[in-house]
């Protein structure tokens, strides 16, 4: 067997080099949310394996001290986080100039990682969870330390390989290649399920990257405000008959969740000028959104919440009301008192429904945390019972005229898993979809993704407000508000973005744009970097987009040619972005809907003002979006076919998309009917 001294000598980068002495046991700041204990159910043999796995990062001289400490973390928290290696105090995404590095990309990624772990940004910063209950930057603080060091020494001749939070190492590549390639939780098909994933996480071999947490591109809840604003505004237009040039004045939107992404709902409804009631069981999350100004009023009873809503609806004034309590209690009240709700959704973390993402009715948030720690089996029963009741209430409200949509949190799937078969269109299984549409099927898909509109985003790496204001103005100039109503909404969004005080963490912005709109904006920004008007910029996008994500319960819910169960598109998007030289590429399993239910990917591109980056923008940004539009066109989605026809014309000689011939429905219907009749 190799001796550890021998192994240590073979590495330039390891914790023994970074720390002369074992760092002291950490102190945890008061008032910072902590991840609930994840249920510990490893066998004795697996527990030994998990310990040995974590100790792979630790020089032998510290094994005796750390082995019992890691065991305690594992048995009490369900994971080994290696708290001792967390830098003490607050972590925050600072200006890029304050980071060490051999290349601009290495320094830029450090800004992004630290922003993902900021107390203000992250959901459970001590446990490296950025958002979505379980979405982590990496698994533990040992990995964090090593990643940071690797990024400091990374050169333009190398690529850092990241496998589920573990930095595999630096490998020689070339300046035009990505500087970091990330994968998270990619499990082999037959093991790609909850139980194996839970075990793999506890063993320390898998990281739940969610979407942008593990891809280091999370920019706080602003990222989702724009999508939520577009969704509810367009839901109003599509389902409540509101004209395309008007907003949600006088309308009531009821939902739940004020967490990482769901926390955007209050702000979004006010920007759309509607009234929102958002149920939340965790008071600390209400407090965060209230302090931030994204919630206008906090109420403690359904009666108080609906009374306040009525007043603001009457005055046609945008207003965000938090209801401190369970969403099921809120809906029960609405059903019993015949309250008219226009739009209804839910944003509890149903992708992790039994891991704390969904609080059962009848218990407090604190009691659910305690139950999670101690009584997992009983807890599941309670969750299922609440989900079934929740479903019945929604059905009643929907029968009375409320428009309900699934918000991409796997709510409908969770209800199905809780035993409700009626929720399936075919009354048996989700293969033909659910009786309620998801927001992508009804709204985001046909109105935005099919055209290529998606959540383009950027971070001003200088950290200067001024840079953000300049990029906002430049992005606005790249939009023609007269082209389509989507462009007008996007134009209005970016025009008012600064005023709406959307930034939490780094100076970042999100803007829905189509393929060529994104390219134009990116080229403009790179030029501004080149001329010194602004500092360097990190471009990226949410994975929740046209092309990056295969997710039949969400992003690809409006794919109806049977290919919604395939993950070729997301994989190609990832590979194609790597081939075209994005600075960072990421591919994950799971995301917002849960393990095994989606493959999603994203990118990061550092704008350094160079002409080489101009070239990458021209090749990679249209690909990143149009790969998705092409797939949607092939699935016969009308707006995508139209978009691809225009694209083929515009990019003649460089790009060419295969388009589908459309079969006559009657021809096919009659033919198959006759054939089946004969067959019988
Ligand atoms: N809207 C979108 O576009 C979109 C995009 C991505 C993901 N999602 C999904 O939305 C969900 C929420 O994401 P998040 O980042 O906000 O997660 P989160 O875990 O940070 O927030 C969910 C919140 O719901 C609260 N909650 C749980 N059960 C409740 C109950 N019964 N009543 C009232 N409140 C309850 C929790 O306390 C928590 O604060 C996830 O499943 C996520 O994947 C939505």
XYZ file of C-alpha atoms and ligand atoms in Angstrom:
724
model
C 0.000 0.000 0.000
C 1.184 3.516 -0.728
C 2.275 5.383 2.366
C 0.535 8.698 3.035
C 3.887 10.494 3.168
C 4.531 9.295 -0.342
C 1.066 10.421 -1.472
C 1.431 13.859 0.138
C 4.751 14.399 -1.614
C 3.112 13.664 -4.975
C 0.700 16.605 -4.611
C 1.381 20.320 -4.919
C -2.140 21.162 -3.869
C -3.600 19.581 -0.755
C -4.908 20.646 2.620
C -1.585 19.869 4.309
C -0.030 22.610 2.188
C -2.865 25.052 2.768
C -2.883 24.653 6.566
C 0.195 24.477 8.768
C -2.099 23.504 11.628
C -5.557 22.084 11.887
C -7.966 25.041 11.890
C -9.901 25.501 15.143
C -13.460 24.195 15.569
C -15.803 26.665 13.949
C -18.152 29.124 15.544
C -21.585 29.433 14.003
C -23.050 32.919 13.789
C -26.452 33.311 15.394
C -29.444 33.872 13.142
C -28.020 32.096 10.108
C -30.317 29.375 8.753
C -28.942 25.873 9.062
C -29.778 22.874 6.910
C -31.983 20.346 8.697
C -30.302 17.118 9.706
C -30.508 14.872 6.663
C -31.815 11.482 7.670
C -28.890 9.193 8.532
C -29.508 5.604 7.442
C -26.167 4.284 6.260
C -25.242 0.737 7.182
C -22.232 0.183 9.418
C -20.096 -0.726 6.417
C -21.241 2.348 4.482
C -20.578 4.532 7.517
C -16.985 3.330 7.488
C -16.842 4.023 3.773
C -18.185 7.564 4.216
C -15.524 8.286 6.849
C -12.708 6.931 4.711
C -14.043 8.940 1.784
C -14.000 12.216 3.719
C -10.546 11.508 5.128
C -9.184 11.326 1.571
C -8.890 15.111 1.786
C -7.165 15.091 5.160
C -3.449 14.629 5.895
C -2.896 11.547 8.050
C -1.625 13.519 11.058
C -5.165 14.874 11.570
C -7.087 11.641 11.037
C -7.357 10.749 14.706
C -8.789 14.143 15.556
C -11.074 14.478 12.577
C -12.400 10.921 12.209
C -14.625 11.158 15.335
C -15.640 14.701 14.427
C -16.662 13.649 10.909
C -18.514 10.645 12.333
C -20.469 12.930 14.614
C -21.333 15.241 11.708
C -22.470 12.276 9.652
C -24.631 10.770 12.374
C -26.182 14.008 13.561
C -26.450 15.993 10.318
C -26.566 13.149 7.804
C -23.560 14.500 5.882
C -19.924 15.327 6.448
C -19.502 19.029 5.786
C -16.038 19.446 7.323
C -17.099 22.666 9.089
C -13.586 23.210 10.457
C -12.322 24.101 7.009
C -14.878 26.813 6.397
C -13.219 30.259 6.362
C -14.342 31.986 9.565
C -16.863 34.822 9.367
C -18.838 35.995 6.394
C -18.046 34.907 2.856
C -18.999 37.308 0.128
C -18.358 37.698 -3.596
C -15.816 40.527 -3.591
C -14.425 42.536 -6.500
C -12.409 40.373 -8.892
C -9.326 42.518 -8.176
C -9.235 41.139 -4.658
C -8.744 37.532 -5.784
C -5.458 35.841 -6.636
C -5.071 33.984 -9.909
C -3.038 33.239 -13.005
C -5.926 33.967 -15.362
C -9.015 36.163 -15.278
C -11.344 33.141 -15.442
C -9.816 31.605 -12.316
C -10.414 34.823 -10.410
C -13.910 35.310 -11.853
C -15.050 31.849 -10.729
C -13.889 32.613 -7.206
C -16.164 35.658 -7.149
C -19.049 33.470 -8.298
C -18.439 30.695 -5.768
C -18.172 33.128 -2.885
C -21.352 34.869 -3.972
C -23.134 31.500 -3.928
C -22.094 31.108 -0.276
C -22.844 34.627 0.920
C -24.997 34.748 4.089
C -27.358 37.092 2.224
C -27.614 34.850 -0.810
C -27.331 31.237 0.320
C -30.161 29.317 1.936
C -27.937 27.319 4.333
C -24.505 28.895 3.932
C -22.761 26.722 6.556
C -23.841 23.606 4.687
C -22.873 25.065 1.280
C -26.526 25.037 0.181
C -27.239 27.944 -2.121
C -30.932 27.343 -2.806
C -33.667 24.783 -3.426
C -33.264 23.052 -0.027
C -30.393 20.846 -1.212
C -28.598 22.668 -4.052
C -24.908 22.887 -3.145
C -21.837 24.563 -4.583
C -19.884 21.465 -3.576
C -20.260 18.844 -0.868
C -17.928 20.028 1.863
C -15.491 22.704 2.978
C -12.433 20.610 2.158
C -13.524 20.657 -1.465
C -14.212 24.384 -1.243
C -10.636 25.036 -0.049
C -9.110 22.894 -2.768
C -11.286 24.380 -5.520
C -10.298 27.895 -4.449
C -6.634 26.955 -4.528
C -6.933 25.252 -7.907
C -8.582 28.378 -9.277
C -5.703 30.483 -7.977
C -3.128 28.440 -9.881
C -5.240 27.624 -12.966
C -3.677 28.898 -16.199
C -5.084 29.369 -19.690
C -3.352 26.151 -20.692
C -5.363 24.074 -18.221
C -8.885 22.908 -17.418
C -10.129 22.158 -13.922
C -12.290 19.038 -13.760
C -15.100 19.036 -11.203
C -17.022 15.821 -10.501
C -19.907 16.285 -8.066
C -18.090 18.907 -6.035
C -14.821 17.012 -6.035
C -11.934 18.759 -7.815
C -10.473 15.855 -9.797
C -7.553 18.043 -10.802
C -6.002 20.266 -13.422
C -5.357 18.852 -16.857
C -3.545 20.400 -19.785
C -5.906 21.791 -22.426
C -5.762 24.927 -24.580
C -6.661 28.614 -24.234
C -9.828 28.230 -26.347
C -11.142 25.379 -24.159
C -13.277 25.810 -21.034
C -11.288 26.579 -17.917
C -13.678 24.521 -15.799
C -15.867 21.558 -16.689
C -18.424 20.665 -14.025
C -20.757 17.720 -13.624
C -23.028 17.068 -10.666
C -24.972 13.967 -9.574
C -24.816 12.226 -12.953
C -25.855 8.757 -11.860
C -25.917 5.578 -13.896
C -29.479 4.893 -15.134
C -30.437 1.868 -13.072
C -29.191 3.571 -9.862
C -30.690 6.946 -10.697
C -33.265 7.042 -7.915
C -33.891 8.651 -4.532
C -32.499 5.855 -2.358
C -29.242 5.474 -4.235
C -28.852 9.221 -4.434
C -29.419 9.623 -0.689
C -26.774 6.984 -0.034
C -24.340 8.511 -2.531
C -24.717 11.947 -0.917
C -24.083 10.523 2.541
C -21.082 8.587 1.250
C -19.676 11.848 -0.095
C -19.605 10.823 -3.751
C -22.487 12.919 -5.110
C -23.362 16.584 -5.029
C -26.816 17.974 -5.732
C -25.926 20.924 -7.919
C -29.573 21.983 -8.406
C -29.200 24.197 -11.455
C -26.975 27.200 -10.911
C -25.706 26.346 -7.389
C -23.383 23.583 -8.556
C -22.711 25.544 -11.749
C -21.603 28.586 -9.661
C -23.934 30.925 -11.544
C -26.602 31.679 -8.937
C -27.188 35.410 -8.609
C -29.721 35.496 -5.794
C -33.497 35.556 -6.141
C -33.380 38.264 -8.812
C -32.595 35.485 -11.276
C -36.056 34.171 -10.835
C -37.936 37.455 -10.384
C -37.896 38.112 -14.109
C -39.155 34.603 -14.961
C -41.855 34.818 -12.317
C -42.885 38.284 -13.499
C -43.175 36.995 -17.099
C -45.020 33.866 -15.993
C -47.731 35.467 -13.891
C -48.163 38.408 -16.264
C -48.619 36.064 -19.206
C -50.807 33.703 -17.178
C -53.085 36.683 -16.610
C -53.119 37.476 -20.312
C -53.619 33.880 -21.420
C -56.120 32.758 -18.772
C -57.816 35.853 -17.360
C -58.303 37.682 -20.638
C -56.041 40.614 -19.739
C -54.940 42.461 -22.930
C -51.252 42.133 -23.998
C -50.463 45.743 -23.123
C -51.944 45.604 -19.608
C -50.860 44.264 -16.225
C -52.318 42.380 -13.247
C -53.993 45.382 -11.596
C -56.803 44.252 -9.279
C -55.939 40.541 -9.577
C -55.009 38.123 -6.788
C -52.175 35.585 -7.022
C -51.889 33.051 -4.169
C -48.893 30.822 -3.724
C -46.382 29.532 -1.174
C -42.678 29.728 -0.438
C -40.388 32.641 0.334
C -37.161 30.695 0.060
C -34.287 30.832 -2.410
C -36.245 31.120 -5.638
C -39.762 31.242 -4.340
C -38.718 34.398 -2.481
C -38.984 36.175 -5.824
C -42.748 35.824 -5.980
C -43.613 38.852 -3.849
C -41.380 41.169 -5.829
C -42.532 39.771 -9.178
C -46.228 40.184 -8.457
C -45.708 43.793 -7.424
C -43.696 44.553 -10.584
C -46.609 43.039 -12.544
C -48.886 45.343 -10.459
C -50.935 42.489 -8.968
C -51.638 41.501 -5.360
C -49.926 38.397 -3.992
C -50.409 36.315 -0.852
C -47.490 34.008 -0.207
C -47.693 31.381 2.536
C -44.450 30.563 4.323
C -43.926 28.341 7.381
C -40.406 29.538 8.204
C -40.581 32.983 9.796
C -36.889 33.682 9.176
C -37.506 33.575 5.429
C -40.408 35.992 5.724
C -38.170 38.297 7.730
C -35.428 38.182 5.066
C -37.828 39.137 2.280
C -39.518 41.786 4.417
C -36.194 43.408 5.365
C -35.221 43.359 1.717
C -38.430 45.151 0.723
C -39.720 42.278 -1.408
C -42.653 41.688 0.957
C -44.830 44.646 1.919
C -46.870 43.221 4.778
C -46.749 40.200 7.082
C -49.990 38.588 8.273
C -50.575 35.822 10.796
C -54.042 34.609 9.819
C -55.730 33.793 6.507
C -58.547 36.223 7.332
C -56.066 39.070 7.810
C -54.199 38.136 4.623
C -57.294 38.035 2.414
C -58.713 41.233 3.936
C -55.510 43.109 3.137
C -55.469 41.656 -0.368
C -59.035 42.820 -1.014
C -58.128 46.390 -0.134
C -55.161 46.539 -2.521
C -57.111 44.776 -5.260
C -59.806 47.411 -4.923
C -57.203 50.184 -5.213
C -55.509 48.349 -8.124
C -52.161 48.729 -6.385
C -49.370 46.131 -6.466
C -48.859 44.614 -2.975
C -47.041 41.555 -1.596
C -48.467 39.922 1.549
C -46.745 37.122 3.434
C -48.968 34.723 5.354
C -47.020 33.107 8.195
C -48.368 29.573 8.138
C -49.069 26.544 6.046
C -50.334 27.085 2.521
C -52.934 24.365 3.081
C -54.454 26.362 5.966
C -54.609 29.389 3.691
C -56.383 27.480 0.923
C -58.764 25.811 3.377
C -59.866 29.278 4.442
C -60.308 30.374 0.812
C -62.438 27.320 0.060
C -64.614 27.684 3.182
C -65.112 31.429 2.730
C -65.508 31.321 -1.022
C -62.616 33.727 -1.657
C -62.013 34.441 -5.331
C -58.425 33.669 -6.296
C -57.417 34.530 -9.869
C -54.068 32.777 -10.137
C -52.873 29.961 -7.882
C -49.586 28.111 -7.657
C -47.176 26.557 -5.169
C -43.456 26.880 -4.694
C -42.643 24.659 -1.774
C -39.605 22.474 -2.461
C -41.508 19.417 -3.668
C -38.490 18.168 -5.585
C -37.200 17.238 -2.098
C -40.604 16.599 -0.605
C -39.577 14.161 2.147
C -36.290 15.877 2.945
C -37.908 18.954 4.413
C -39.034 20.670 1.225
C -42.736 20.437 2.082
C -44.038 21.081 5.572
C -47.054 18.953 6.577
C -50.215 20.620 7.870
C -50.760 20.702 11.629
C -47.132 21.059 12.671
C -44.849 24.061 12.871
C -41.692 24.515 10.868
C -39.640 23.792 14.011
C -41.567 20.578 14.642
C -40.984 19.435 11.061
C -37.264 20.026 11.573
C -37.332 17.900 14.698
C -39.365 15.176 12.958
C -36.939 15.123 10.088
C -34.178 14.464 12.578
C -35.961 11.719 14.479
C -39.004 10.143 12.875
C -38.572 9.882 9.153
C -41.169 7.161 8.453
C -44.047 8.954 10.215
C -43.008 12.174 8.586
C -43.529 10.753 5.108
C -47.092 9.764 6.013
C -47.830 13.299 7.184
C -46.396 14.814 4.023
C -48.461 12.505 1.825
C -51.686 13.224 3.725
C -51.155 16.987 3.401
C -50.360 16.713 -0.294
C -53.584 14.799 -0.904
C -55.605 17.409 0.979
C -53.762 20.220 -0.800
C -54.765 18.657 -4.116
C -58.455 18.462 -3.140
C -58.479 22.144 -2.172
C -56.862 23.136 -5.461
C -59.417 21.104 -7.366
C -62.283 22.838 -5.601
C -60.821 26.278 -6.286
C -60.103 25.365 -9.871
C -63.705 24.203 -10.344
C -64.742 27.646 -9.113
C -62.673 29.389 -11.796
C -59.175 29.793 -10.323
C -56.330 29.132 -12.752
C -53.837 26.786 -11.069
C -50.448 25.980 -12.553
C -47.562 23.830 -11.328
C -44.518 26.016 -10.802
C -41.840 23.548 -11.776
C -41.347 22.328 -8.230
C -42.612 18.789 -8.912
C -45.781 19.485 -6.948
C -48.030 17.467 -9.285
C -45.571 14.590 -9.325
C -45.406 14.697 -5.511
C -49.221 14.501 -5.320
C -49.116 11.536 -7.691
C -46.412 9.887 -5.566
C -48.632 10.462 -2.522
C -51.165 8.134 -4.118
C -53.476 10.337 -6.209
C -53.930 8.691 -9.605
C -56.725 11.096 -10.672
C -54.105 13.776 -11.110
C -52.838 11.987 -14.243
C -54.495 12.712 -17.567
C -54.718 8.980 -18.244
C -55.809 8.239 -14.648
C -52.865 5.883 -14.166
C -49.418 7.345 -14.606
C -47.763 10.656 -15.555
C -46.736 9.523 -19.064
C -49.449 11.654 -20.688
C -49.042 14.499 -18.224
C -51.233 15.801 -15.406
C -54.719 17.300 -15.383
C -53.267 20.678 -14.386
C -50.755 22.190 -16.759
C -47.329 23.261 -15.651
C -46.310 26.869 -16.169
C -44.014 25.726 -18.969
C -46.741 23.836 -20.842
C -49.154 26.728 -20.739
C -47.039 29.839 -20.530
C -43.236 29.838 -20.546
C -42.921 27.155 -23.241
C -45.177 28.470 -25.981
C -44.658 32.183 -25.217
C -40.956 32.328 -24.383
C -38.778 29.203 -24.692
C -40.133 28.270 -28.111
C -38.840 31.593 -29.431
C -35.539 31.279 -27.585
C -36.376 33.855 -24.904
C -34.613 32.793 -21.744
C -32.837 33.985 -18.611
C -29.624 35.490 -19.860
C -27.669 36.958 -16.932
C -24.496 38.761 -16.083
C -22.353 39.720 -13.120
C -20.235 42.885 -13.060
C -17.077 41.389 -11.624
C -15.737 44.763 -10.522
C -18.542 44.876 -7.947
C -19.319 48.463 -9.024
C -22.913 49.696 -9.107
C -21.923 52.036 -11.858
C -20.928 49.142 -14.119
C -24.297 47.541 -13.533
C -26.141 50.723 -14.429
C -24.093 51.036 -17.629
C -24.776 47.436 -18.657
C -28.497 47.898 -17.937
C -28.596 50.864 -20.298
C -26.585 49.072 -22.968
C -28.834 45.990 -22.755
C -31.920 48.171 -23.081
C -30.537 49.684 -26.284
C -30.238 46.173 -27.732
C -34.021 45.573 -27.491
C -36.638 46.699 -29.997
C -39.759 47.002 -27.808
C -41.984 47.246 -30.873
C -41.103 43.811 -32.277
C -43.192 41.558 -30.004
C -44.981 41.927 -26.672
C -42.250 39.725 -25.123
C -39.657 42.326 -26.184
C -41.772 45.086 -24.674
C -41.986 43.216 -21.340
C -38.218 42.648 -21.388
C -37.573 46.263 -22.271
C -39.766 47.459 -19.397
C -38.034 45.015 -17.086
C -34.514 46.257 -17.795
C -35.610 49.909 -17.895
C -36.919 49.594 -14.308
C -34.444 47.029 -13.007
C -32.205 49.465 -11.117
C -35.160 51.258 -9.564
C -36.641 47.928 -8.445
C -33.594 47.237 -6.254
C -33.231 43.629 -7.344
C -29.618 42.995 -6.403
C -28.761 40.643 -3.546
C -25.068 39.751 -3.409
C -22.886 40.586 -6.406
C -23.839 43.338 -8.880
C -25.781 41.087 -11.203
C -28.650 41.300 -13.634
C -31.042 38.957 -15.395
C -32.763 39.714 -18.663
C -34.897 37.418 -20.799
C -33.648 37.611 -24.372
C -33.704 35.472 -27.496
C -30.636 33.968 -29.208
C -29.572 36.882 -31.331
C -30.608 39.419 -28.707
C -28.277 37.718 -26.233
C -25.456 37.669 -28.778
C -25.890 41.346 -29.571
C -25.925 42.294 -25.887
C -22.885 40.143 -25.119
C -20.883 41.692 -27.972
C -21.835 45.142 -26.742
C -20.701 44.338 -23.198
C -17.405 42.878 -24.413
C -16.788 46.039 -26.384
C -17.474 48.114 -23.269
C -14.915 46.011 -21.378
C -12.438 46.484 -24.234
C -12.759 50.264 -24.187
C -12.474 50.357 -20.396
C -15.978 51.716 -19.918
C -16.720 48.860 -17.498
C -14.715 46.158 -15.731
C -14.867 42.471 -16.732
C -18.230 40.746 -16.829
C -19.297 37.164 -16.240
C -22.048 36.091 -18.598
C -24.232 33.091 -18.030
C -27.793 32.007 -17.721
C -30.127 30.047 -15.539
C -30.262 26.397 -16.593
C -34.024 26.894 -16.676
C -33.932 27.875 -20.319
C -34.766 26.979 -23.894
C -31.903 24.630 -24.611
C -29.964 23.669 -21.508
C -32.468 21.462 -19.758
C -34.314 18.259 -20.512
C -36.996 18.051 -17.866
C -40.361 16.524 -18.798
C -42.002 17.960 -15.671
C -40.746 21.452 -16.368
C -38.605 22.990 -19.124
C -39.516 20.400 -21.743
C -43.081 19.896 -20.549
C -44.355 21.340 -23.838
C -42.478 18.817 -25.976
C -45.154 16.512 -27.359
C -43.379 14.269 -29.865
C -42.475 11.677 -27.216
C -38.884 12.940 -26.897
C -39.662 14.623 -23.569
C -38.108 11.589 -21.840
C -34.802 12.015 -23.690
C -31.816 14.016 -22.473
C -29.930 14.462 -25.753
C -30.592 18.189 -26.001
C -29.128 19.160 -22.620
C -26.110 16.942 -23.206
C -25.488 18.469 -26.633
C -25.895 21.940 -25.246
C -23.189 21.197 -22.680
C -20.829 19.527 -25.165
C -21.434 22.182 -27.808
C -20.698 24.984 -25.358
C -17.459 23.277 -24.357
C -16.494 22.843 -28.009
C -17.150 26.515 -28.687
C -15.032 27.755 -25.812
C -17.331 28.889 -23.020
C -15.191 29.553 -19.929
C -17.226 27.176 -17.758
C -19.651 24.421 -18.671
C -21.841 22.442 -16.288
C -24.130 19.427 -16.575
C -26.319 18.212 -13.699
C -28.847 15.568 -12.839
C -31.967 16.681 -10.966
C -32.256 20.444 -10.683
C -35.509 21.923 -9.522
C -37.593 18.791 -10.008
C -35.480 16.202 -8.228
C -32.975 13.485 -8.921
C -33.616 11.392 -12.027
C -36.259 13.790 -13.305
C -34.069 16.182 -15.303
C -30.686 16.695 -16.911
C -29.701 20.340 -16.974
C -26.701 22.409 -17.881
C -25.372 25.896 -18.120
C -22.334 27.969 -18.899
C -20.255 30.891 -17.768
C -18.316 33.149 -20.119
C -15.853 35.719 -18.839
C -15.861 38.869 -20.947
C -12.323 40.217 -20.890
C -12.726 42.579 -23.836
C -10.662 40.406 -26.179
C -11.454 39.639 -29.795
C -11.174 35.972 -29.008
C -14.149 36.375 -26.670
C -16.069 38.176 -29.441
C -15.578 35.058 -31.532
C -16.761 32.764 -28.742
C -19.857 34.940 -28.301
C -20.680 34.738 -32.025
C -20.364 30.966 -32.119
C -21.443 29.807 -28.699
C -24.319 32.065 -27.620
C -26.566 31.378 -30.649
C -25.767 27.667 -30.354
C -26.602 27.613 -26.641
C -30.115 28.864 -27.393
C -30.842 27.646 -30.907
C -29.919 24.033 -30.148
C -32.979 24.165 -27.908
C -35.183 26.005 -30.374
C -34.194 23.481 -33.080
C -35.291 20.606 -30.859
C -38.568 22.365 -30.076
C -39.126 22.965 -33.788
C -38.481 19.291 -34.472
C -41.168 18.520 -31.872
C -43.470 20.581 -34.126
C -43.817 23.565 -31.751
C -45.161 26.292 -34.030
C -43.301 29.349 -32.680
C -40.022 27.399 -32.831
C -40.575 26.383 -36.438
C -41.108 30.026 -37.328
C -38.047 31.086 -35.323
C -35.875 28.457 -37.070
C -37.138 29.445 -40.520
C -36.005 33.011 -39.806
C -32.741 31.790 -38.297
C -31.869 29.636 -41.311
C -32.350 32.694 -43.481
C -30.383 35.041 -41.226
C -27.452 32.694 -40.690
C -27.288 31.290 -44.202
C -23.877 29.823 -44.923
C -22.990 29.280 -41.252
C -25.913 27.578 -39.455
C -28.618 25.310 -40.809
C -31.430 23.669 -38.828
C -33.407 20.620 -40.018
C -37.126 21.432 -39.994
C -40.069 19.012 -39.746
C -42.657 18.416 -42.439
C -46.078 18.476 -40.804
C -48.425 15.549 -41.324
C -52.122 16.123 -41.871
C -53.936 15.207 -38.631
C -56.964 13.867 -40.486
C -54.906 11.719 -42.824
C -53.111 10.110 -39.884
C -56.229 9.840 -37.707
C -58.315 8.132 -40.401
C -55.530 5.810 -41.442
C -54.778 4.633 -37.922
C -58.451 4.345 -37.025
C -59.080 2.068 -39.991
C -55.969 0.006 -39.298
C -56.973 -0.476 -35.666
C -60.537 -1.386 -36.587
C -59.235 -4.044 -39.006
C -56.805 -5.298 -36.407
C -59.598 -5.922 -33.906
N -40.346 29.280 -10.311
C -39.449 28.763 -11.001
O -39.170 29.154 -12.110
C -38.707 27.727 -10.406
C -37.492 27.563 -10.941
C -36.735 26.649 -10.409
C -37.193 25.889 -9.381
N -38.400 26.026 -8.842
C -38.796 25.147 -7.747
O -39.510 25.839 -6.743
C -39.258 25.213 -5.483
C -38.849 26.229 -4.469
O -37.519 26.677 -4.690
P -36.758 27.522 -3.577
O -35.388 27.752 -4.042
O -37.561 28.697 -3.193
O -36.752 26.472 -2.393
P -36.676 26.757 -0.840
O -36.601 25.423 -0.209
O -35.629 27.756 -0.589
O -38.081 27.453 -0.498
C -39.299 26.766 -0.361
C -40.043 27.385 0.803
O -41.294 26.746 0.988
C -41.588 26.778 2.394
N -42.591 25.748 2.667
C -42.439 24.405 2.652
N -43.603 23.796 2.898
C -44.514 24.772 3.085
C -45.910 24.756 3.348
N -46.580 23.610 3.421
N -46.551 25.941 3.464
C -45.889 27.122 3.346
N -44.566 27.192 3.099
C -43.891 26.021 2.949
C -40.255 26.476 3.032
O -40.201 26.888 4.377
C -39.303 27.242 2.131
O -38.997 28.516 2.618
C -38.186 24.169 -5.738
O -38.754 22.889 -5.907
C -37.590 24.638 -6.991
O -36.938 23.615 -7.690
C -39.152 26.967 -9.340
